Amino acid sequence: MKFSNQLENKLQLLKARRVPIELGAIHAESALWLAPMSAICDAPFRLLMQELGAGATVSELISCHGINYNNEQTHRMLRILPEETNIGLQLFGEDPEAMATSAKVAQEFNPKWIDINMGCPVRKVVTKGSGSALLKDTSKLGHFFSTIKKSLEVPLTIKIRTGWDAQTINALEVIRIAREEGVEFVAIHGRTRTQQYTGYADWDLLETIASDSPLPIIGNGDLHSTPLVKNRMARTQCKALMLGRGPLRNPFLFLEPYIEENDQLVFTPADYWEVVQRYHHLLENFVDRERTMIVQLRKLIVWMAAGFPHVAQFRGQLFETQELQGILKISENYFMGLMDAGFHHKNIDLNSPFMAGGHG
Ligand SMILES: Cc1cc2nc3c(=O)[nH]c(=O)nc-3n(C[C@H](O)[C@H](O)[C@H](O)COP(=O)(O)O)c2cc1C
């Protein structure tokens, strides 16, 4: 049993309301997907989000050179759990041949598709010509895509930004080239590279691109709360939406938009505690080092507690504790204590800065 009957019933009720979609050859149970996030979207986290309603997931970015040099740690990042039903592996690199070779290796791990990272703004990545630097010289893209595509049997997809900077917004041009070369869909983070994570994702621009695009578009950026997701779902031209930082603070973000007024349904602190326990279980079967497990688990617990009362004090206690069992006990006391005290709703301050940096 993954979750208690009580939580499982809520999940099943809402999952049944999701509408399946087809993006080219790719099928998904829902239009709300988990965005790729480095050092977060490993197999246990992706499976957890799938169990909590994400229609599809994408791995963190994985270096094509790391794969080709047989780097052990890079190869570990390619692992997919058998229960993961709809997962893309994301690769990054600048050289078409190296990308093609690594994509062939990645394909052996059974992803449903291979994705290319064309949105990473991080200096170390762009100075080598990969990530969002690929948006700069579109004359090379046709050859880049076709070389990678030829090496694959599964579909090829890309994740981009709207352009390099405000003066060179070129998403539609990139999309048209991608279509010529048989790319299946394009996910777009609605910021330019220069913006990094400042300001807001430009949803007006994303909607225009989506309605003019010859390929299915997945819109992404700043959909951090249930009202924001619900609102966007109701009027978007995008075929799907990707949620990144939002589900870290609210793991029920893939399903809450399907709650109807009459349901009287809320996800309580007890449900959050179940999510922690499930993640612990999935990590336990996946990572070899307890230290890695503690780091991953503690990160998620801290994010998930955001918006509940006395969170600063709880966070302090968690970071003072180095033992896994201690971390679990403190967390149980915190979440179940909130239940006993009658606190059922969280209240996240969406204006507070949260993880303003990442690889896409
Ligand atoms: C910590 C972190 C790591 C990220 N790593 C990746 C990555 O590996 N590949 C990628 O394409 N995007 C990556 N991104 C970008 C996200 O996929 C997404 O485009 C961005 O966070 C905007 O969406 P959001 O506002 O829903 O978080 C990362 C973002 C964050 C915050």
Coordinates of C-alpha atoms and ligand atoms in Angstrom, one line a residue:
M1 CA 0.0 0.0 0.0
K2 CA 1.5 3.3 -1.1
F3 CA -0.8 5.6 0.9
S4 CA -3.6 5.2 3.5
N5 CA -7.1 4.6 2.2
Q6 CA -8.0 8.1 3.2
L7 CA -5.4 9.7 1.1
E8 CA -5.7 7.1 -1.7
N9 CA -9.4 7.9 -2.0
K10 CA -8.7 11.6 -2.5
L11 CA -6.0 10.9 -5.1
Q12 CA -8.2 8.4 -7.1
L13 CA -11.2 10.8 -7.1
L14 CA -9.1 13.6 -8.6
K15 CA -7.0 11.4 -10.9
A16 CA -10.2 10.2 -12.5
R17 CA -11.0 13.8 -13.5
R18 CA -7.8 14.3 -15.4
V19 CA -8.0 14.5 -19.2
P20 CA -5.5 12.4 -21.1
I21 CA -3.6 14.1 -23.9
E22 CA -1.6 13.2 -27.0
L23 CA 1.4 15.2 -28.0
G24 CA 2.4 13.7 -31.3
A25 CA 3.3 10.2 -30.5
I26 CA 3.5 10.8 -26.8
H27 CA 0.5 10.0 -24.6
A28 CA 0.0 11.4 -21.1
E29 CA -2.7 10.9 -18.5
S30 CA -2.9 14.6 -17.7
A31 CA -1.8 18.0 -19.1
L32 CA 0.0 18.8 -15.8
W33 CA 3.6 17.6 -15.9
L34 CA 6.6 17.8 -13.7
A35 CA 9.3 20.1 -15.0
P36 CA 12.9 18.8 -15.1
M37 CA 15.0 20.0 -12.1
S38 CA 18.6 19.2 -11.5
A39 CA 19.5 17.5 -8.2
I40 CA 15.7 17.0 -7.6
C41 CA 14.1 15.0 -10.4
D42 CA 15.8 11.7 -9.7
A43 CA 13.7 8.5 -10.2
P44 CA 12.2 8.3 -6.7
F45 CA 11.1 11.9 -6.8
R46 CA 9.6 11.5 -10.3
L47 CA 7.8 8.4 -9.3
L48 CA 6.4 10.1 -6.2
M49 CA 5.1 13.0 -8.4
Q50 CA 3.6 10.5 -10.8
E51 CA 1.8 8.8 -7.9
L52 CA 0.5 12.2 -6.9
G53 CA -0.9 12.9 -10.3
A54 CA 1.8 14.3 -12.6
G55 CA 0.9 13.4 -16.2
A56 CA 4.5 12.9 -17.2
T57 CA 8.0 13.7 -15.8
V58 CA 11.4 14.6 -17.1
S59 CA 14.8 13.8 -15.6
E60 CA 17.3 16.4 -14.5
L61 CA 19.7 17.5 -17.2
I62 CA 22.4 14.8 -17.9
S63 CA 25.7 15.6 -19.6
C64 CA 26.2 13.9 -23.0
H65 CA 30.0 13.9 -22.4
G66 CA 29.5 12.3 -18.9
I67 CA 27.5 9.5 -20.6
N68 CA 30.1 9.1 -23.4
Y69 CA 33.1 9.1 -21.0
N70 CA 31.3 6.4 -19.1
N71 CA 31.2 8.5 -15.9
E72 CA 29.6 6.3 -13.3
Q73 CA 27.7 9.1 -11.6
T74 CA 26.3 10.3 -14.9
H75 CA 25.2 6.7 -15.8
R76 CA 23.4 6.5 -12.4
M77 CA 21.3 9.6 -13.4
L78 CA 19.9 7.6 -16.4
R79 CA 18.2 5.1 -14.2
I80 CA 14.4 4.8 -14.5
L81 CA 12.2 2.8 -12.1
P82 CA 10.0 0.1 -13.7
E83 CA 6.9 1.8 -12.3
E84 CA 7.6 5.1 -14.1
T85 CA 5.2 5.1 -17.0
N86 CA 5.8 8.4 -18.7
I87 CA 9.3 9.7 -18.4
G88 CA 11.6 11.6 -20.7
L89 CA 15.4 11.7 -20.2
Q90 CA 16.9 15.1 -20.7
L91 CA 20.4 15.5 -22.2
F92 CA 22.6 18.5 -22.6
G93 CA 25.6 19.2 -24.8
E94 CA 26.7 21.3 -27.8
D95 CA 28.2 18.7 -30.2
P96 CA 25.6 16.9 -32.4
E97 CA 27.7 13.7 -32.7
A98 CA 28.3 13.5 -29.0
M99 CA 24.7 14.1 -28.3
A100 CA 23.6 11.4 -30.8
T101 CA 26.0 8.9 -29.2
S102 CA 24.8 9.6 -25.7
A103 CA 21.1 9.6 -26.8
K104 CA 21.5 6.1 -28.0
V105 CA 22.9 5.0 -24.7
A106 CA 20.2 6.9 -22.8
Q107 CA 17.6 5.2 -24.9
E108 CA 18.7 1.8 -23.5
F109 CA 17.3 2.9 -20.1
N110 CA 13.8 2.9 -21.6
P111 CA 12.6 6.4 -21.5
K112 CA 9.4 7.3 -23.5
W113 CA 11.4 10.1 -25.2
I114 CA 14.7 11.9 -25.2
D115 CA 14.7 15.7 -24.4
I116 CA 17.3 18.2 -25.2
N117 CA 18.1 21.0 -22.7
M118 CA 18.1 24.3 -24.7
G119 CA 17.2 26.5 -21.8
C120 CA 19.9 26.2 -19.1
P121 CA 21.2 29.8 -18.4
V122 CA 24.1 28.7 -16.2
R123 CA 27.4 30.3 -17.3
K124 CA 29.4 27.1 -17.1
V125 CA 26.9 25.4 -19.4
V126 CA 26.4 28.3 -21.9
T127 CA 30.1 29.1 -22.3
K128 CA 30.6 25.6 -23.7
G129 CA 27.8 26.3 -26.2
S130 CA 25.0 24.1 -24.7
G131 CA 21.8 24.9 -22.8
S132 CA 20.3 28.2 -23.8
A133 CA 23.4 29.1 -25.9
L134 CA 21.9 26.7 -28.5
L135 CA 19.3 29.4 -29.2
K136 CA 21.9 31.9 -30.3
D137 CA 22.8 30.4 -33.7
T138 CA 19.7 28.9 -35.3
S139 CA 21.7 28.1 -38.5
K140 CA 23.2 25.1 -36.8
L141 CA 20.0 23.7 -35.3
G142 CA 18.7 21.7 -38.3
H143 CA 21.9 19.6 -38.4
F144 CA 21.9 19.4 -34.6
F145 CA 18.4 18.0 -34.4
S146 CA 18.6 15.7 -37.4
T147 CA 21.9 14.1 -36.2
I148 CA 20.3 13.3 -32.8
K149 CA 17.0 12.2 -34.2
K150 CA 18.7 9.7 -36.6
S151 CA 20.2 7.9 -33.6
L152 CA 16.9 7.4 -31.9
E153 CA 13.9 5.1 -32.0
V154 CA 11.9 7.0 -29.3
P155 CA 10.7 10.5 -30.0
L156 CA 12.9 13.6 -29.6
T157 CA 11.7 16.7 -27.8
I158 CA 13.2 20.0 -26.7
K159 CA 12.9 22.4 -23.8
I160 CA 13.8 26.0 -24.6
R161 CA 13.5 29.6 -23.3
T162 CA 11.7 32.3 -25.3
G163 CA 15.0 33.5 -26.7
W164 CA 18.5 34.6 -25.6
D165 CA 17.5 38.1 -24.7
A166 CA 14.6 40.5 -25.2
Q167 CA 16.1 41.7 -28.5
T168 CA 16.3 38.2 -29.9
I169 CA 13.1 36.4 -29.0
N170 CA 13.2 33.5 -31.5
A171 CA 11.2 30.6 -30.0
L172 CA 8.9 30.3 -33.1
E173 CA 11.9 30.1 -35.5
V174 CA 13.4 27.4 -33.3
I175 CA 10.1 25.6 -33.2
R176 CA 9.8 25.7 -37.0
I177 CA 13.3 24.2 -37.4
A178 CA 12.5 21.6 -34.8
R179 CA 9.3 20.6 -36.7
E180 CA 11.2 20.2 -40.0
E181 CA 13.5 17.7 -38.2
G182 CA 10.8 15.7 -36.6
V183 CA 10.9 16.9 -33.0
E184 CA 7.7 15.8 -31.2
F185 CA 6.9 18.8 -28.9
V186 CA 8.5 21.9 -27.4
A187 CA 8.4 22.9 -23.7
I188 CA 9.1 26.6 -23.2
H189 CA 10.1 28.4 -20.0
G190 CA 8.6 31.8 -20.6
R191 CA 11.7 33.8 -19.8
T192 CA 14.8 34.7 -21.9
R193 CA 18.2 33.5 -21.0
T194 CA 19.2 37.0 -19.9
Q195 CA 16.3 37.2 -17.5
Q196 CA 17.7 34.0 -15.7
Y197 CA 15.0 33.7 -13.0
T198 CA 14.2 37.4 -12.5
G199 CA 10.8 39.1 -13.3
Y200 CA 8.0 36.9 -14.4
A201 CA 7.4 34.3 -17.1
D202 CA 5.8 36.1 -20.1
W203 CA 2.5 34.2 -20.5
D204 CA 1.1 36.5 -23.1
L205 CA 4.1 35.6 -25.3
L206 CA 3.8 31.9 -24.5
E207 CA 0.1 31.9 -25.5
T208 CA 0.9 33.7 -28.8
I209 CA 3.7 31.2 -29.5
A210 CA 1.4 28.3 -28.6
S211 CA -1.4 29.5 -30.9
D212 CA 1.0 30.1 -33.9
S213 CA 3.2 27.0 -33.3
P214 CA 3.1 24.0 -35.8
L215 CA 4.2 21.8 -32.9
P216 CA 2.5 21.1 -29.5
I217 CA 3.7 23.5 -26.9
I218 CA 4.1 22.9 -23.2
G219 CA 4.0 26.2 -21.3
N220 CA 6.1 26.7 -18.2
G221 CA 7.0 29.3 -15.6
D222 CA 5.7 30.6 -12.3
L223 CA 2.6 28.4 -12.0
H224 CA 3.2 28.0 -8.3
S225 CA -0.2 27.8 -6.8
T226 CA -3.5 26.0 -7.4
P227 CA -5.5 29.1 -8.5
L228 CA -2.7 30.0 -10.9
V229 CA -2.6 26.6 -12.5
K230 CA -6.4 26.3 -12.6
N231 CA -6.7 29.7 -14.2
R232 CA -4.1 28.9 -16.8
M233 CA -5.6 25.5 -17.6
A234 CA -8.9 27.2 -18.3
R235 CA -7.6 29.5 -21.1
T236 CA -4.3 28.3 -22.4
Q237 CA -3.4 27.5 -26.0
C238 CA -0.6 25.2 -24.7
K239 CA -1.3 21.5 -24.9
A240 CA 0.2 20.9 -21.5
L241 CA 1.7 22.8 -18.6
M242 CA 5.0 22.0 -16.8
L243 CA 5.2 22.7 -13.0
G244 CA 8.7 23.0 -11.4
R245 CA 9.1 24.8 -8.2
G246 CA 5.3 24.8 -7.3
P247 CA 5.1 21.0 -6.5
L248 CA 8.1 21.3 -4.2
R249 CA 6.1 23.3 -1.8
N250 CA 2.7 21.7 -2.7
P251 CA 3.1 18.1 -3.9
F252 CA -0.7 18.1 -4.5
L253 CA -0.4 20.8 -7.2
F254 CA -1.0 18.2 -10.0
L255 CA -4.4 17.3 -8.5
E256 CA -5.8 20.2 -6.5
P257 CA -6.9 22.0 -9.7
Y258 CA -9.4 19.2 -10.2
I259 CA -11.1 19.8 -6.8
E260 CA -14.7 20.9 -7.2
E261 CA -16.5 23.1 -4.6
N262 CA -18.8 20.3 -3.5
D263 CA -16.0 17.9 -2.8
Q264 CA -15.1 19.6 0.5
L265 CA -11.7 18.1 0.0
V266 CA -8.4 19.4 1.4
F267 CA -5.0 17.9 1.6
T268 CA -4.1 18.0 5.3
P269 CA -0.7 18.0 7.2
A270 CA -1.3 14.2 7.7
D271 CA -1.3 13.8 3.9
Y272 CA 2.0 15.7 3.7
W273 CA 3.4 13.4 6.3
E274 CA 2.4 10.4 4.2
V275 CA 4.2 12.0 1.2
V276 CA 7.3 12.3 3.3
Q277 CA 7.1 8.6 4.3
R278 CA 6.5 7.5 0.8
Y279 CA 9.5 9.4 -0.5
H280 CA 11.6 7.9 2.3
H281 CA 10.5 4.4 1.2
L282 CA 11.3 5.1 -2.5
L283 CA 14.7 6.6 -1.6
E284 CA 15.5 3.7 0.6
N285 CA 15.2 1.3 -2.2
F286 CA 17.1 3.5 -4.6
V287 CA 20.1 5.3 -3.1
D288 CA 23.0 3.4 -1.5
R289 CA 24.3 6.1 0.9
E290 CA 22.3 7.1 3.9
R291 CA 23.8 10.6 3.6
T292 CA 22.3 11.1 0.1
M293 CA 19.0 10.0 1.4
I294 CA 19.1 12.4 4.3
V295 CA 20.0 15.3 2.0
Q296 CA 17.2 14.6 -0.5
L297 CA 14.6 13.8 2.1
R298 CA 15.4 16.8 4.3
K299 CA 15.2 19.2 1.3
L300 CA 11.8 18.0 0.4
I301 CA 10.5 18.1 4.0
V302 CA 11.6 21.7 4.4
W303 CA 10.0 22.8 1.1
M304 CA 6.8 20.9 1.8
A305 CA 6.4 22.5 5.2
A306 CA 6.4 26.0 3.6
G307 CA 3.2 27.8 4.5
F308 CA 2.4 25.8 7.6
P309 CA 2.6 27.5 11.1
H310 CA 5.9 27.5 13.1
V311 CA 7.8 26.4 10.0
A312 CA 11.0 28.4 10.9
Q313 CA 11.3 26.6 14.2
F314 CA 10.7 23.2 12.6
R315 CA 13.3 23.9 9.9
G316 CA 15.8 24.8 12.6
Q317 CA 15.2 21.5 14.4
L318 CA 15.5 19.5 11.2
F319 CA 18.9 21.0 10.4
E320 CA 20.2 20.4 13.9
T321 CA 19.5 16.7 13.5
Q322 CA 21.9 14.5 11.5
E323 CA 20.2 11.1 12.1
L324 CA 17.6 9.8 9.7
Q325 CA 15.3 8.5 12.4
G326 CA 15.5 11.8 14.3
I327 CA 14.5 13.7 11.1
L328 CA 11.6 11.4 10.6
K329 CA 10.4 11.7 14.2
I330 CA 10.6 15.5 14.2
S331 CA 8.7 15.6 11.0
E332 CA 6.0 13.2 12.2
N333 CA 5.6 15.3 15.4
Y334 CA 5.4 18.5 13.3
F335 CA 2.9 17.4 10.7
M336 CA 0.7 15.4 13.1
G337 CA 1.0 18.1 15.7
L338 CA -0.6 20.5 13.2
M339 CA -3.4 18.0 12.7
D340 CA -4.0 17.9 16.5
A341 CA -4.0 21.6 16.7
G342 CA -6.5 21.9 13.9
F343 CA -4.3 23.6 11.3
H344 CA -5.3 22.1 8.0
H345 CA -4.6 24.8 5.4
K346 CA -1.3 26.1 4.4
N347 CA -0.7 29.6 3.2
I348 CA 2.3 30.0 1.0
D349 CA 3.6 33.5 0.4
L350 CA 4.1 33.4 -3.3
N351 CA 6.0 36.7 -3.2
S352 CA 8.7 35.4 -1.0
P353 CA 11.8 34.4 -3.1
F354 CA 12.0 30.7 -3.7
M355 CA 14.8 29.0 -5.6
A356 CA 15.5 31.7 -8.1
G357 CA 18.0 29.7 -10.1
G358 CA 18.3 26.4 -11.9
H359 CA 19.3 24.7 -15.1
G360 CA 16.5 25.7 -17.5
Ligands
LIG1 C1 16.5 23.9 -8.9 C2 16.1 23.9 -10.3 C3 16.8 23.1 -11.2 C4 16.4 23.1 -12.6 N1 17.0 22.2 -13.4 C5 16.6 22.1 -14.7 C6 17.1 21.1 -15.6 O1 17.9 20.2 -15.2 N2 16.6 21.1 -16.9 C7 15.7 22.0 -17.3 O2 15.3 22.0 -18.5 N3 15.2 22.9 -16.5 C8 15.6 23.0 -15.2 N4 15.1 23.9 -14.4 C9 14.0 24.9 -14.9 C10 12.6 24.3 -14.6 O3 12.4 23.1 -15.4 C11 11.6 25.4 -15.0 O4 11.8 25.7 -16.4 C12 11.7 26.7 -14.2 O5 11.9 26.4 -12.9 C13 10.4 27.5 -14.4 O6 9.3 26.8 -13.9 P1 8.7 27.0 -12.5 O7 8.4 28.4 -12.3 O8 7.4 26.1 -12.5 O9 9.7 26.5 -11.5 C14 15.4 24.0 -13.0 C15 14.8 24.9 -12.2 C16 15.2 24.8 -10.8 C17 14.5 25.8 -9.9

